[in-house]
Amino acid sequence: MIKNNDKISENQLSILLFTTMLGAGVLSLPADVAKAAGPNGLIVILLGGLVALIFARIISFVASKFPTETFVEYSEKIMTKPVSVLLTIFLIVYFLIFCSLNLRIFGEVAKSYLLNSTPIEVIMITLIFTSAYIVRYGIEPIARMSEILFPVMVIPTMIILLPALTDIDLSNFLPVLRISPLRLAKGILQTTYSFVGFEILYVIFPYIQLGNKLKKSINVSFFSIIFFYLYITFFTIGIFGYKETSVQLWPLLTVIKSINFPGFFIENLESLIMGIWTFAVFTSISAFHYAATLSLSKLIKAREHSYLVIPLVPVIYFMALIPESIVEVYRYASYATYLTLFFVIILPLLMWAIVKLRHGGER
């Protein structure tokens, strides 16, 4: 039985989806799209975001047919129990992979820009245990935390970039659409990692107070994150050009470092952005951690998901330590993108087709 204080509103869902998608990938996004599509990076983000929105709506359509059940229960009804168990195990691993990737990237960036003398293990342990604390109390505190941190993350980032407006060279976005359809499609595919996070819709549906604004809430979260990604990529490629952007590891931080904010009392603007970005990674990790824990608890029929939060902490921690360097981290992230294709595109389409065939005549 789900308690009332474990429910989130549709407006909270909108913000939760935004903060979950806005994770570690935002720092490398301009470089990723510059490599994939050159000067057409903004177009790739727009199209990639719209494609992701379509599949988020498909997942929500399937889940809405079983509003009181999580993926573990309704996938059994759609695709038989053995297939459901297998898919749930892969889904848990999938959530843990993205949780650990976010954790490791956070550790690497924090050590490089803020905590040079602190062992990366200490940085990661601190973050994952802080995440575990809030995950134990369920989705409602995570959503409330996202509501509080949302304006703190978005508004200062957008304001800080404004003084660099005069440094933007619009010719860096030319030529427009002089790119092969295959390369454009590949670029859209590669931006998928930046929109990873909406898959929590698979498991959180029973915890949403459903009204008549669900579609609108999902649309708002996606158009907001698309606009935010377009905004920071516009500044990054507009200032550096796509060639220079594509060879940088975290081009957004380089842009921030180059900004001269007239009369500003904070010298190290990148430290301020790092603080803001820490909130983004924290909310993203918490959502993935919660989704993995909830799915596992439903799979083994545990009484409370909170019993499994701490046991998953060392799993996430050691998974985060597997890559030997930051280069390997991003290589593993590119491998994970292929796993994303299954859970974001193939599985929703398969489940949608089965549900439509079985419930085609129902309204």
mmCIF file of C-alpha atoms in Angstrom, residues 87-328:
data_model
loop_
_atom_site.group_PDB
_atom_site.id
_atom_site.type_symbol
_atom_site.label_atom_id
_atom_site.label_comp_id
_atom_site.label_asym_id
_atom_site.label_seq_id
_atom_site.Cartn_x
_atom_site.Cartn_y
_atom_site.Cartn_z
ATOM 1 C CA LEU A 87 13.932 -7.444 -18.006
ATOM 2 C CA THR A 88 13.606 -6.178 -14.430
ATOM 3 C CA ILE A 89 17.096 -7.440 -13.574
ATOM 4 C CA PHE A 90 18.503 -5.667 -16.645
ATOM 5 C CA LEU A 91 16.532 -2.520 -15.759
ATOM 6 C CA ILE A 92 17.998 -2.511 -12.237
ATOM 7 C CA VAL A 93 21.517 -2.940 -13.675
ATOM 8 C CA TYR A 94 20.749 -0.157 -16.154
ATOM 9 C CA PHE A 95 19.756 2.276 -13.380
ATOM 10 C CA LEU A 96 22.838 1.290 -11.365
ATOM 11 C CA ILE A 97 25.126 1.857 -14.367
ATOM 12 C CA PHE A 98 23.918 5.433 -14.867
ATOM 13 C CA CYS A 99 24.006 6.074 -11.145
ATOM 14 C CA SER A 100 27.641 4.920 -10.998
ATOM 15 C CA LEU A 101 28.652 6.825 -14.169
ATOM 16 C CA ASN A 102 27.200 10.052 -12.764
ATOM 17 C CA LEU A 103 28.973 9.372 -9.483
ATOM 18 C CA ARG A 104 32.372 8.771 -11.108
ATOM 19 C CA ILE A 105 32.126 11.817 -13.424
ATOM 20 C CA PHE A 106 31.164 13.941 -10.424
ATOM 21 C CA GLY A 107 34.188 12.644 -8.511
ATOM 22 C CA GLU A 108 36.571 13.371 -11.415
ATOM 23 C CA VAL A 109 35.259 16.908 -12.026
ATOM 24 C CA ALA A 110 35.112 17.811 -8.329
ATOM 25 C CA LYS A 111 38.688 16.611 -7.826
ATOM 26 C CA SER A 112 39.935 18.553 -10.864
ATOM 27 C CA TYR A 113 38.222 21.873 -10.114
ATOM 28 C CA LEU A 114 37.429 22.036 -6.404
ATOM 29 C CA LEU A 115 38.992 19.380 -4.167
ATOM 30 C CA ASN A 116 42.437 18.736 -5.650
ATOM 31 C CA SER A 117 43.903 17.167 -2.506
ATOM 32 C CA THR A 118 40.884 15.055 -1.578
ATOM 33 C CA PRO A 119 40.902 11.394 -2.690
ATOM 34 C CA ILE A 120 38.230 10.757 -5.299
ATOM 35 C CA GLU A 121 36.950 7.828 -3.193
ATOM 36 C CA VAL A 122 36.090 10.225 -0.353
ATOM 37 C CA ILE A 123 34.241 12.565 -2.735
ATOM 38 C CA MET A 124 32.189 9.724 -4.189
ATOM 39 C CA ILE A 125 31.403 8.090 -0.840
ATOM 40 C CA THR A 126 30.194 11.410 0.561
ATOM 41 C CA LEU A 127 27.823 11.953 -2.347
ATOM 42 C CA ILE A 128 26.433 8.423 -2.523
ATOM 43 C CA PHE A 129 25.723 8.259 1.219
ATOM 44 C CA THR A 130 24.023 11.660 1.086
ATOM 45 C CA SER A 131 21.927 10.322 -1.783
ATOM 46 C CA ALA A 132 21.138 7.146 0.196
ATOM 47 C CA TYR A 133 19.866 9.252 3.097
ATOM 48 C CA ILE A 134 17.169 10.932 1.007
ATOM 49 C CA VAL A 135 16.381 7.837 -1.089
ATOM 50 C CA ARG A 136 15.448 5.937 2.072
ATOM 51 C CA TYR A 137 12.517 8.319 2.622
ATOM 52 C CA GLY A 138 10.968 7.721 -0.809
ATOM 53 C CA ILE A 139 10.172 9.669 -3.920
ATOM 54 C CA GLU A 140 8.296 12.554 -2.327
ATOM 55 C CA PRO A 141 11.362 14.038 -0.539
ATOM 56 C CA ILE A 142 13.396 13.578 -3.750
ATOM 57 C CA ALA A 143 10.760 15.491 -5.714
ATOM 58 C CA ARG A 144 10.566 18.243 -3.061
ATOM 59 C CA MET A 145 14.353 18.562 -3.110
ATOM 60 C CA SER A 146 14.225 18.898 -6.903
ATOM 61 C CA GLU A 147 11.622 21.656 -6.573
ATOM 62 C CA ILE A 148 13.911 23.588 -4.223
ATOM 63 C CA LEU A 149 17.079 23.081 -6.273
ATOM 64 C CA PHE A 150 15.546 23.635 -9.717
ATOM 65 C CA PRO A 151 15.696 27.481 -9.683
ATOM 66 C CA VAL A 152 19.089 27.351 -7.933
ATOM 67 C CA MET A 153 20.480 25.254 -10.791
ATOM 68 C CA VAL A 154 18.899 26.942 -13.798
ATOM 69 C CA ILE A 155 18.616 30.701 -13.159
ATOM 70 C CA PRO A 156 22.238 31.459 -12.049
ATOM 71 C CA THR A 157 23.679 29.333 -14.885
ATOM 72 C CA MET A 158 21.687 31.278 -17.474
ATOM 73 C CA ILE A 159 22.569 34.665 -15.942
ATOM 74 C CA ILE A 160 26.296 33.879 -15.660
ATOM 75 C CA LEU A 161 26.519 33.106 -19.380
ATOM 76 C CA LEU A 162 24.854 36.383 -20.500
ATOM 77 C CA PRO A 163 28.020 38.596 -20.449
ATOM 78 C CA ALA A 164 29.547 36.247 -23.051
ATOM 79 C CA LEU A 165 26.776 37.103 -25.535
ATOM 80 C CA THR A 166 28.972 39.670 -27.312
ATOM 81 C CA ASP A 167 31.710 37.033 -27.858
ATOM 82 C CA ILE A 168 29.431 34.758 -29.880
ATOM 83 C CA ASP A 169 30.250 34.426 -33.563
ATOM 84 C CA LEU A 170 27.127 33.291 -35.414
ATOM 85 C CA SER A 171 29.241 32.086 -38.360
ATOM 86 C CA ASN A 172 30.304 29.204 -36.075
ATOM 87 C CA PHE A 173 26.867 27.687 -36.771
ATOM 88 C CA LEU A 174 27.324 27.709 -40.550
ATOM 89 C CA PRO A 175 26.762 25.948 -42.869
ATOM 90 C CA VAL A 176 23.301 24.885 -41.718
ATOM 91 C CA LEU A 177 22.172 21.328 -42.489
ATOM 92 C CA ARG A 178 25.050 20.621 -44.865
ATOM 93 C CA ILE A 179 25.360 17.194 -43.312
ATOM 94 C CA SER A 180 24.484 13.699 -44.502
ATOM 95 C CA PRO A 181 21.213 12.227 -43.141
ATOM 96 C CA LEU A 182 23.196 9.283 -41.747
ATOM 97 C CA ARG A 183 25.539 11.539 -39.769
ATOM 98 C CA LEU A 184 22.565 13.603 -38.570
ATOM 99 C CA ALA A 185 20.800 10.446 -37.359
ATOM 100 C CA LYS A 186 23.996 9.288 -35.644
ATOM 101 C CA GLY A 187 24.287 12.671 -33.936
ATOM 102 C CA ILE A 188 20.712 12.455 -32.677
ATOM 103 C CA LEU A 189 21.484 8.985 -31.361
ATOM 104 C CA GLN A 190 24.567 10.192 -29.517
ATOM 105 C CA THR A 191 22.646 12.960 -27.754
ATOM 106 C CA THR A 192 20.437 10.287 -26.211
ATOM 107 C CA TYR A 193 22.787 10.079 -23.214
ATOM 108 C CA SER A 194 22.010 13.709 -22.356
ATOM 109 C CA PHE A 195 18.291 12.926 -22.061
ATOM 110 C CA VAL A 196 18.739 9.726 -20.068
ATOM 111 C CA GLY A 197 16.660 9.803 -16.904
ATOM 112 C CA PHE A 198 13.043 9.833 -18.093
ATOM 113 C CA GLU A 199 13.121 6.003 -17.944
ATOM 114 C CA ILE A 200 12.268 6.335 -14.250
ATOM 115 C CA LEU A 201 8.720 6.618 -15.628
ATOM 116 C CA TYR A 202 8.840 2.815 -15.880
ATOM 117 C CA VAL A 203 8.716 2.485 -12.099
ATOM 118 C CA ILE A 204 7.363 5.676 -10.497
ATOM 119 C CA PHE A 205 3.888 5.724 -12.032
ATOM 120 C CA PRO A 206 2.047 4.382 -8.933
ATOM 121 C CA TYR A 207 3.574 7.255 -6.949
ATOM 122 C CA ILE A 208 2.110 10.031 -9.132
ATOM 123 C CA GLN A 209 -1.169 11.709 -8.196
ATOM 124 C CA LEU A 210 -2.673 11.333 -11.627
ATOM 125 C CA GLY A 211 -4.945 14.074 -12.879
ATOM 126 C CA ASN A 212 -5.395 15.484 -16.340
ATOM 127 C CA LYS A 213 -1.978 17.172 -16.676
ATOM 128 C CA LEU A 214 0.321 14.181 -17.103
ATOM 129 C CA LYS A 215 1.035 14.731 -20.817
ATOM 130 C CA LYS A 216 1.505 18.445 -20.226
ATOM 131 C CA SER A 217 3.918 17.787 -17.342
ATOM 132 C CA ILE A 218 6.080 15.488 -19.471
ATOM 133 C CA ASN A 219 6.021 17.984 -22.358
ATOM 134 C CA VAL A 220 7.008 20.873 -20.067
ATOM 135 C CA SER A 221 9.938 18.943 -18.596
ATOM 136 C CA PHE A 222 11.266 18.027 -22.049
ATOM 137 C CA PHE A 223 10.862 21.451 -23.658
ATOM 138 C CA SER A 224 12.522 23.010 -20.602
ATOM 139 C CA ILE A 225 15.539 20.701 -20.745
ATOM 140 C CA ILE A 226 15.806 21.092 -24.547
ATOM 141 C CA PHE A 227 15.814 24.876 -24.163
ATOM 142 C CA PHE A 228 18.425 24.705 -21.393
ATOM 143 C CA TYR A 229 20.702 22.418 -23.438
ATOM 144 C CA LEU A 230 20.268 24.653 -26.519
ATOM 145 C CA TYR A 231 21.147 27.697 -24.408
ATOM 146 C CA ILE A 232 24.463 26.380 -23.058
ATOM 147 C CA THR A 233 25.449 24.768 -26.382
ATOM 148 C CA PHE A 234 24.677 28.022 -28.222
ATOM 149 C CA PHE A 235 27.154 29.862 -25.991
ATOM 150 C CA THR A 236 29.806 27.139 -26.118
ATOM 151 C CA ILE A 237 29.886 26.512 -29.882
ATOM 152 C CA GLY A 238 29.149 30.189 -30.579
ATOM 153 C CA ILE A 239 32.284 31.249 -28.685
ATOM 154 C CA PHE A 240 34.746 28.434 -29.428
ATOM 155 C CA GLY A 241 33.434 27.083 -32.735
ATOM 156 C CA TYR A 242 32.607 23.428 -33.196
ATOM 157 C CA LYS A 243 36.187 22.274 -33.872
ATOM 158 C CA GLU A 244 37.620 23.670 -30.645
ATOM 159 C CA THR A 245 34.523 22.628 -28.671
ATOM 160 C CA SER A 246 34.767 19.032 -29.888
ATOM 161 C CA VAL A 247 38.297 18.502 -28.488
ATOM 162 C CA GLN A 248 37.471 19.722 -24.967
ATOM 163 C CA LEU A 249 36.417 17.391 -22.185
ATOM 164 C CA TRP A 250 34.117 19.807 -20.323
ATOM 165 C CA PRO A 251 33.675 22.834 -22.632
ATOM 166 C CA LEU A 252 30.957 24.433 -20.496
ATOM 167 C CA LEU A 253 33.439 24.918 -17.652
ATOM 168 C CA THR A 254 35.957 26.429 -20.092
ATOM 169 C CA VAL A 255 33.352 28.945 -21.271
ATOM 170 C CA ILE A 256 32.535 29.910 -17.692
ATOM 171 C CA LYS A 257 36.241 30.303 -16.956
ATOM 172 C CA SER A 258 36.647 32.716 -19.877
ATOM 173 C CA ILE A 259 33.790 35.003 -18.828
ATOM 174 C CA ASN A 260 34.693 38.350 -17.321
ATOM 175 C CA PHE A 261 31.690 39.367 -15.240
ATOM 176 C CA PRO A 262 31.973 43.173 -14.803
ATOM 177 C CA GLY A 263 31.910 44.214 -11.142
ATOM 178 C CA PHE A 264 31.162 40.688 -9.950
ATOM 179 C CA PHE A 265 32.354 39.908 -6.439
ATOM 180 C CA ILE A 266 33.081 36.214 -7.066
ATOM 181 C CA GLU A 267 36.423 35.609 -8.781
ATOM 182 C CA ASN A 268 36.111 31.893 -9.518
ATOM 183 C CA LEU A 269 32.922 31.615 -11.523
ATOM 184 C CA GLU A 270 33.647 27.987 -12.415
ATOM 185 C CA SER A 271 33.581 27.155 -8.690
ATOM 186 C CA LEU A 272 30.099 28.644 -8.492
ATOM 187 C CA ILE A 273 29.005 26.589 -11.510
ATOM 188 C CA MET A 274 30.591 23.517 -9.929
ATOM 189 C CA GLY A 275 28.471 24.065 -6.823
ATOM 190 C CA ILE A 276 25.335 24.394 -8.945
ATOM 191 C CA TRP A 277 26.286 21.339 -10.992
ATOM 192 C CA THR A 278 26.752 19.333 -7.791
ATOM 193 C CA PHE A 279 23.026 19.846 -7.116
ATOM 194 C CA ALA A 280 22.223 18.596 -10.633
ATOM 195 C CA VAL A 281 24.292 15.424 -10.213
ATOM 196 C CA PHE A 282 22.906 14.824 -6.728
ATOM 197 C CA THR A 283 19.268 14.963 -7.870
ATOM 198 C CA SER A 284 20.059 12.740 -10.857
ATOM 199 C CA ILE A 285 21.883 10.120 -8.758
ATOM 200 C CA SER A 286 19.104 10.129 -6.153
ATOM 201 C CA ALA A 287 16.436 9.456 -8.805
ATOM 202 C CA PHE A 288 18.420 6.579 -10.391
ATOM 203 C CA HIS A 289 19.283 5.161 -6.965
ATOM 204 C CA TYR A 290 15.611 5.272 -5.956
ATOM 205 C CA ALA A 291 14.453 3.654 -9.222
ATOM 206 C CA ALA A 292 16.975 0.804 -8.841
ATOM 207 C CA THR A 293 16.084 0.231 -5.191
ATOM 208 C CA LEU A 294 12.340 0.326 -5.804
ATOM 209 C CA SER A 295 12.590 -2.111 -8.726
ATOM 210 C CA LEU A 296 14.709 -4.515 -6.687
ATOM 211 C CA SER A 297 12.320 -4.367 -3.731
ATOM 212 C CA LYS A 298 9.370 -5.133 -6.013
ATOM 213 C CA LEU A 299 11.267 -7.981 -7.679
ATOM 214 C CA ILE A 300 12.117 -9.763 -4.437
ATOM 215 C CA LYS A 301 8.833 -8.641 -2.831
ATOM 216 C CA ALA A 302 10.552 -6.824 0.024
ATOM 217 C CA ARG A 303 8.268 -5.074 2.484
ATOM 218 C CA GLU A 304 9.978 -1.665 2.153
ATOM 219 C CA HIS A 305 12.389 -0.328 -0.449
ATOM 220 C CA SER A 306 14.334 1.432 2.320
ATOM 221 C CA TYR A 307 15.827 -1.896 3.472
ATOM 222 C CA LEU A 308 17.738 -2.151 0.185
ATOM 223 C CA VAL A 309 19.062 1.406 -0.126
ATOM 224 C CA ILE A 310 22.250 0.921 1.898
ATOM 225 C CA PRO A 311 23.108 -2.560 0.452
ATOM 226 C CA LEU A 312 23.132 -0.995 -3.039
ATOM 227 C CA VAL A 313 25.572 1.758 -1.984
ATOM 228 C CA PRO A 314 28.732 -0.423 -2.189
ATOM 229 C CA VAL A 315 27.503 -1.886 -5.482
ATOM 230 C CA ILE A 316 27.208 1.604 -7.007
ATOM 231 C CA TYR A 317 30.509 2.679 -5.462
ATOM 232 C CA PHE A 318 32.534 -0.252 -6.818
ATOM 233 C CA MET A 319 30.874 0.015 -10.227
ATOM 234 C CA ALA A 320 31.944 3.664 -10.304
ATOM 235 C CA LEU A 321 35.537 2.642 -9.611
ATOM 236 C CA ILE A 322 35.758 0.129 -12.493
ATOM 237 C CA PRO A 323 36.968 2.632 -15.151
ATOM 238 C CA GLU A 324 40.659 3.363 -14.654
ATOM 239 C CA SER A 325 40.561 6.904 -16.042
ATOM 240 C CA ILE A 326 38.161 9.616 -17.137
ATOM 241 C CA VAL A 327 38.751 8.530 -20.751
ATOM 242 C CA GLU A 328 37.511 5.037 -19.841
#
